[in-house]
Coordinates of C-alpha atoms and ligand atoms in Angstrom, one line a residue:
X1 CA 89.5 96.0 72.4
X2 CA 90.4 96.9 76.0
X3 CA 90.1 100.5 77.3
X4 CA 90.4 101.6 80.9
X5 CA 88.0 104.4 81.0
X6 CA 86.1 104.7 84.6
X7 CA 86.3 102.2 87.7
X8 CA 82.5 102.2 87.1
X9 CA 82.8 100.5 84.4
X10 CA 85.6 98.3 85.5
X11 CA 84.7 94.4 86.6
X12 CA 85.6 93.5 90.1
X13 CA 87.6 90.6 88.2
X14 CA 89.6 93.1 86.6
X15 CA 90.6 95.2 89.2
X16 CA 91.5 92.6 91.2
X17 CA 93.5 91.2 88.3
X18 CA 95.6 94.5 87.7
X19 CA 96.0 94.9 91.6
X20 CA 97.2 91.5 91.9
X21 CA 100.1 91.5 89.0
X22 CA 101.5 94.9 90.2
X23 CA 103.5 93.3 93.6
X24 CA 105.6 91.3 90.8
X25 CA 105.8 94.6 88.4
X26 CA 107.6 96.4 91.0
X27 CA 109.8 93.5 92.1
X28 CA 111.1 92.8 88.8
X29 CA 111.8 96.3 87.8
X30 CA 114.4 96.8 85.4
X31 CA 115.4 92.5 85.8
X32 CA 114.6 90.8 82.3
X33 CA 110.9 92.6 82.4
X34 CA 108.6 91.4 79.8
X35 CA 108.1 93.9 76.8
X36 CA 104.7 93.8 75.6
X37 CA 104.8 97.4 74.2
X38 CA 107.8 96.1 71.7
X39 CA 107.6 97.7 68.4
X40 CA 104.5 99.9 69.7
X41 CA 104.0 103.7 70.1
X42 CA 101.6 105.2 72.5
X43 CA 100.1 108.9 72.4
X44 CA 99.8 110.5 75.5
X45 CA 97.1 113.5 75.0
X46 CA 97.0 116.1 78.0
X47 CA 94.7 119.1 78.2
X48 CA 95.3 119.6 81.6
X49 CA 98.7 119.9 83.7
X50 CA 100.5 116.6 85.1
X51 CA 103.6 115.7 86.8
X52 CA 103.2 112.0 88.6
X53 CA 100.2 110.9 85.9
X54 CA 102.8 111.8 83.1
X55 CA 106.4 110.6 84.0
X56 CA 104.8 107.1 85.4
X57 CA 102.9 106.4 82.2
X58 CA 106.0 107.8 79.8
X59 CA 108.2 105.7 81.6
X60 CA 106.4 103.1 82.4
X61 CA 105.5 103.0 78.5
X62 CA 109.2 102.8 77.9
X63 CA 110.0 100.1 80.1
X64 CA 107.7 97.5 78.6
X65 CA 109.0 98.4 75.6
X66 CA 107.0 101.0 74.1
X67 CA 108.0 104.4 72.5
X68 CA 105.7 107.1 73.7
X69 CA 105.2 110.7 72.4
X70 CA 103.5 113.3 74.8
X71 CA 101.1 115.6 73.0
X72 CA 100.0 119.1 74.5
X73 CA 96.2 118.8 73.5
X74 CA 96.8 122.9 72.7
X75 CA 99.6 122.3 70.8
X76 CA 97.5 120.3 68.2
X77 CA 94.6 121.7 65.9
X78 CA 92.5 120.2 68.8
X79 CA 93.0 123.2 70.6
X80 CA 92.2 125.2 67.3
X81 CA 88.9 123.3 67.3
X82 CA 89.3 119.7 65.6
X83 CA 87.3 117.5 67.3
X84 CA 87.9 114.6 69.3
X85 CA 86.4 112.4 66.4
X86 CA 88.5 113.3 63.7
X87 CA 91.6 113.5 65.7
X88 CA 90.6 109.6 67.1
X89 CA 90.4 108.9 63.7
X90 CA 93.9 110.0 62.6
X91 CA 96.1 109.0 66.0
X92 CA 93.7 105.6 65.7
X93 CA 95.8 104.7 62.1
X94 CA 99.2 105.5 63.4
X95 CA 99.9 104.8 67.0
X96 CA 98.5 101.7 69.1
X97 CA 97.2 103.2 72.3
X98 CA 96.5 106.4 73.6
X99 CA 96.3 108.0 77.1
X100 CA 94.1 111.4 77.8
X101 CA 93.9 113.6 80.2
X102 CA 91.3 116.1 79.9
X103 CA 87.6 117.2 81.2
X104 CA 85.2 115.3 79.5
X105 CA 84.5 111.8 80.1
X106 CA 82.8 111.8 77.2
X107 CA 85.5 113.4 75.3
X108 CA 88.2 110.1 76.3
X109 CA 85.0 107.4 75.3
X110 CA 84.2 109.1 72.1
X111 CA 88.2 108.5 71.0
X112 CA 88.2 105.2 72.5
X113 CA 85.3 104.5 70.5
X114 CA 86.2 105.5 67.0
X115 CA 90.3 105.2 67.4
X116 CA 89.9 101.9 68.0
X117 CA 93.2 101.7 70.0
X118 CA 93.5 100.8 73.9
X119 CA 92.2 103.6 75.5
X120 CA 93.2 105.1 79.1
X121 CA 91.3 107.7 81.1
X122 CA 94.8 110.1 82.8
X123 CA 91.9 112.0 84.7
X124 CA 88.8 113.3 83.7
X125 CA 86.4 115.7 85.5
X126 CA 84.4 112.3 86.4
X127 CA 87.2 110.2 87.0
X128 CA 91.0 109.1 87.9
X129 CA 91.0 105.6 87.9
X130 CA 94.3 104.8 87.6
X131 CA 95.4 106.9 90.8
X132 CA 92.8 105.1 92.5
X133 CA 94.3 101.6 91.8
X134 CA 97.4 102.7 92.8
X135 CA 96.1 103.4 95.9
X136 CA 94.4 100.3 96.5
X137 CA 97.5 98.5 96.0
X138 CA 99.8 101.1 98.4
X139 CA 97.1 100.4 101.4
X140 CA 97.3 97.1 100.5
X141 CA 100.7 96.9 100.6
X142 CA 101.2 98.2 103.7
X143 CA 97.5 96.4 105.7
X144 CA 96.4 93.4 103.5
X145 CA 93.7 93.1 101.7
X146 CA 91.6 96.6 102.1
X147 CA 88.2 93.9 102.2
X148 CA 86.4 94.7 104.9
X149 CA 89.0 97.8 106.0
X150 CA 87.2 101.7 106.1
X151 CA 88.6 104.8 104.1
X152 CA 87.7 108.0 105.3
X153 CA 88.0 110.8 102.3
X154 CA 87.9 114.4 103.6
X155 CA 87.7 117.3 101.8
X156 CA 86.2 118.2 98.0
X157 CA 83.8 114.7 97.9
X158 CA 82.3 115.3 94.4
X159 CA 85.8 115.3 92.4
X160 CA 87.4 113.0 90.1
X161 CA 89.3 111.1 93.1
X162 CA 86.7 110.6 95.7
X163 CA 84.3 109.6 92.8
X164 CA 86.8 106.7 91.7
X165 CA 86.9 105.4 95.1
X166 CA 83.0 105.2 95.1
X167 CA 83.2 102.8 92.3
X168 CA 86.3 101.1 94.2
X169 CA 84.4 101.0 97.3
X170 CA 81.3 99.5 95.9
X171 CA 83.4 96.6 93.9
X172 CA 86.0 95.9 96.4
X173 CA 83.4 95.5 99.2
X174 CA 85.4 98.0 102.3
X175 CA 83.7 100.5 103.5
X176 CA 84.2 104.7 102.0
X177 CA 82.8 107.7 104.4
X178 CA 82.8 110.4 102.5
X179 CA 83.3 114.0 105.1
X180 CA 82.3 117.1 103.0
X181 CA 80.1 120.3 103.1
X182 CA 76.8 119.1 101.5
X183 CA 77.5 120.3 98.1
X184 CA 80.9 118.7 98.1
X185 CA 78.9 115.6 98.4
X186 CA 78.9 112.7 95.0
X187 CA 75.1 112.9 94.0
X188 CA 72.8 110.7 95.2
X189 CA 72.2 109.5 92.0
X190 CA 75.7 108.0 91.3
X191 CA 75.8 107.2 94.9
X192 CA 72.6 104.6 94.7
X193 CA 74.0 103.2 91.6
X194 CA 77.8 102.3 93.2
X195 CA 75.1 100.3 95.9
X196 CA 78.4 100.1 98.2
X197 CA 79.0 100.4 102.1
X198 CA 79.5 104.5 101.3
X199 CA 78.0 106.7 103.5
X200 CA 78.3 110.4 103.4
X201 CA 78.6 113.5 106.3
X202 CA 79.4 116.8 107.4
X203 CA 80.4 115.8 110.3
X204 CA 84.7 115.1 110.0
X205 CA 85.2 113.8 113.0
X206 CA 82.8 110.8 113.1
X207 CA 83.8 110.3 109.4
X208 CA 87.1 109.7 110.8
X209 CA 86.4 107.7 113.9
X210 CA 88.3 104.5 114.0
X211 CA 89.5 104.2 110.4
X212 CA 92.1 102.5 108.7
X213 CA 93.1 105.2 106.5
X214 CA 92.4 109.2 105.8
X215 CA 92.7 110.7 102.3
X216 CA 92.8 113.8 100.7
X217 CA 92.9 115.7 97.4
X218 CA 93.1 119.5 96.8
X219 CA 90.2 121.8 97.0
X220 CA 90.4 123.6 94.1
X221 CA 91.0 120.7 91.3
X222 CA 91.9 121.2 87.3
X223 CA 89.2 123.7 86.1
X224 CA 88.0 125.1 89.2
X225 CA 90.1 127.6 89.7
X226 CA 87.4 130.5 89.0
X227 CA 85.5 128.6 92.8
X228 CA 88.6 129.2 94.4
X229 CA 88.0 132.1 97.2
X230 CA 84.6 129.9 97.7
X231 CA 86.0 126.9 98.1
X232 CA 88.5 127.5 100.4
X233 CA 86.0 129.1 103.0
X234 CA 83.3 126.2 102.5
X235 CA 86.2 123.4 102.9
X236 CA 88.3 125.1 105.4
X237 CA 87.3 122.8 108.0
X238 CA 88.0 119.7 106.2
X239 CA 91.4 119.7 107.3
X240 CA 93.5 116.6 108.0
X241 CA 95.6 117.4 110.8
X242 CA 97.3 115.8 113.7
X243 CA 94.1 116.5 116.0
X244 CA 91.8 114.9 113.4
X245 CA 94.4 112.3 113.1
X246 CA 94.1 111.0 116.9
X247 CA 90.2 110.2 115.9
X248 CA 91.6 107.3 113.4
X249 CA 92.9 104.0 114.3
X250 CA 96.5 104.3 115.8
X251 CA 98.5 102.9 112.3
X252 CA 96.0 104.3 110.1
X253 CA 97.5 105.9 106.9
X254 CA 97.3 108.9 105.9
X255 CA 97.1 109.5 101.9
X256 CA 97.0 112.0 99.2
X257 CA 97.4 111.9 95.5
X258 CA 98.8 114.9 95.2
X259 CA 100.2 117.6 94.5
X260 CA 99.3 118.8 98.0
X261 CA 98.6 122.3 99.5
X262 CA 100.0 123.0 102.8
X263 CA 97.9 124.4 105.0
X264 CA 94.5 124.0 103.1
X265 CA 93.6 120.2 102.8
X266 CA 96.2 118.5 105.1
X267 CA 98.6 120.7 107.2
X268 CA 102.5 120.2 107.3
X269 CA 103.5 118.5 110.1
X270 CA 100.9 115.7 109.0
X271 CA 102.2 115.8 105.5
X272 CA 105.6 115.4 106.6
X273 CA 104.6 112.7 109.3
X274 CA 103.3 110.9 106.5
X275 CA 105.8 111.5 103.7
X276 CA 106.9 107.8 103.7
X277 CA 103.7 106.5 103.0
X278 CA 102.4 109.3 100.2
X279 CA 105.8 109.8 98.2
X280 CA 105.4 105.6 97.9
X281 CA 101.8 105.7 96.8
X282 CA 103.4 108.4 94.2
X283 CA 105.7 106.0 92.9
X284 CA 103.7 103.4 93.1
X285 CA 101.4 104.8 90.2
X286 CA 104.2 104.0 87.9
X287 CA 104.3 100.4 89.1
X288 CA 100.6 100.5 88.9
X289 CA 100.4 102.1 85.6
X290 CA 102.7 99.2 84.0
X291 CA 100.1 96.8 85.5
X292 CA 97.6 98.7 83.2
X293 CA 99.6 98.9 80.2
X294 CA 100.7 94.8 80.5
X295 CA 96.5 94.2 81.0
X296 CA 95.2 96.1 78.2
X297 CA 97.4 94.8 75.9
X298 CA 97.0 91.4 76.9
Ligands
CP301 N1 98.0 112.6 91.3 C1 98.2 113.0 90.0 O1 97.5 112.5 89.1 O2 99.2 113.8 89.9 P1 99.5 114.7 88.5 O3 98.4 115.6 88.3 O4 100.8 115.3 88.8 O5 99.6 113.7 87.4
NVA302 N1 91.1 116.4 91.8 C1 92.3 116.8 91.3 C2 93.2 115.7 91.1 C3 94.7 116.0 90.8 C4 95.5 114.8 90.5 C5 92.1 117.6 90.0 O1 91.3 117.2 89.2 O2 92.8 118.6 89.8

């Protein structure tokens, strides 16, 4: 049984297996695709909010052939207090995959474990592993091969997002600078374990210096919103702007996940400079997610 639950888990083979088979995905978008979802139904459970993260997967779940059904984790007797093992053990006899968003890691493994149904992992607090592949595959798109290339992420470092591309960093062999305040930082401890080319400051602008691309995520993520007034004086000099921006290679990219917040983590003339490159890396994660979806149930 295949799951995709955290790049940290993930085999460099695999990765560069899903990243590989996206190109084609795109390209053949809506021209005799293949359907390996027919006759299935996938669950889509989301405790927290979503816009790109939902319509990629529930379209991309229909294209291959799959009927999906999006479930409000609040609107089920999980948010009255079932827990995740019993309600693994129901969806586990009736659809065939399932794909959570919510705050525990250990809440998606423990209904990957006893559902016994493909698993995905739509963000967790420790992870977002499929936004980080589709990444991957937008830089590559538009560089080559990101071997060998440095990624500069600015802002909250200990997120869900930067701590994907730790794992990514550490299997894909290019080089992540993380530029945070020091308790924005990944821990070491996860940090000596991904053994990659990852270094970490406080200092922005050397973080920047000469690289191929600059990301960003927000400040206050999914959960946090009771840090906010805190976080936005700690990180409001992790800004990418166009001054930063001059500090990078002269085509570096500039990315963001999204949904983005003018003015605090990147400002809007950058944004806008940029719009090309990030409203693709958006759509990309429904190219990338179909890439997923084709792998797991292969
Ligand atoms: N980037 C991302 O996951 O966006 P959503 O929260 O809108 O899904
Ligand atoms: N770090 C952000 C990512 C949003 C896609 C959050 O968890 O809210």
């Amino acid at each position: 049984m295949k799951h995709l639950l955290k790049l940290e888990r993930m085999p460099k083979e695999v990765m560069l297996h899903i990243l590989a088979s996206v190109k084609g995905i795109k390209a053949n978008r809506g021209a005799n695709e293949p359907k390996p979802l027919n006759s299935q139904t996938w669950a889509m459970i989301f405790t927290k909010s979503s816009t790109r993260t939902r319509v990629s997967f529930e379209v991309g779940i229909r294209e291959l052939g799959g009927s999906v059904m999006f479930l409000n984790a609040n609107d089920m007797q999980l948010g009255r207090g079932e827990p995740i093992k019993d309600t693994a053990r129901v969806l586990g006899r009736m659809v065939h995959g399932a794909v959570i968003r919510t705050y525990a890691q250990s809440d998606v493994e423990e209904f990957a474990n006893l559902s016994k149904i493909p698993t995905i992992n739509a963000l967790t607090d420790d992870e977002h592993p499929c936004q980080i592949l589709t990444d991957i595959f937008t830089f590559e798109e538009a560089r080559g091969p990101i071997q060998g290339k440095v990624v500069t992420y600015v802002g909250d470092g200990a997120c869900n997002v930067p701590l994907s591309w730790v794992h990514a960093a550490a299997a894909l062999d290019f080089e992540l600078r993380i530029a945070a305040p020091k308790e924005f930082q990944p821990n070491s401890e996860i940090l000596a374990k991904a053994k990659g080319n990852i270094s970490c400051t406080e200092d922005i602008k050397s973080a920047v210096d000469g690289t191929d691309m600059v990301y960003t995520d927000v400040w206050v993520s999914m959960g946090m919103e009771s840090e906010e007034e805190e976080r936005l004086n700690k990180l409001g000099s992790y800004q990418i702007n166009s001054e930063l921006m001059r500090l990078a290679k002269p085509d570096a990219l500039v990315m963001h996940c999204l949904p983005a917040y003018r003015g605090k983590e990147i400002d809007e003339d950058t944004f806008e400079a940029n719009a090309e490159t990030i409203f693709t890396q958006a759509e990309n994660r429904l190219h990338t997610q179909k890439a997923i979806l084709t792998w797991l149930t292969s």
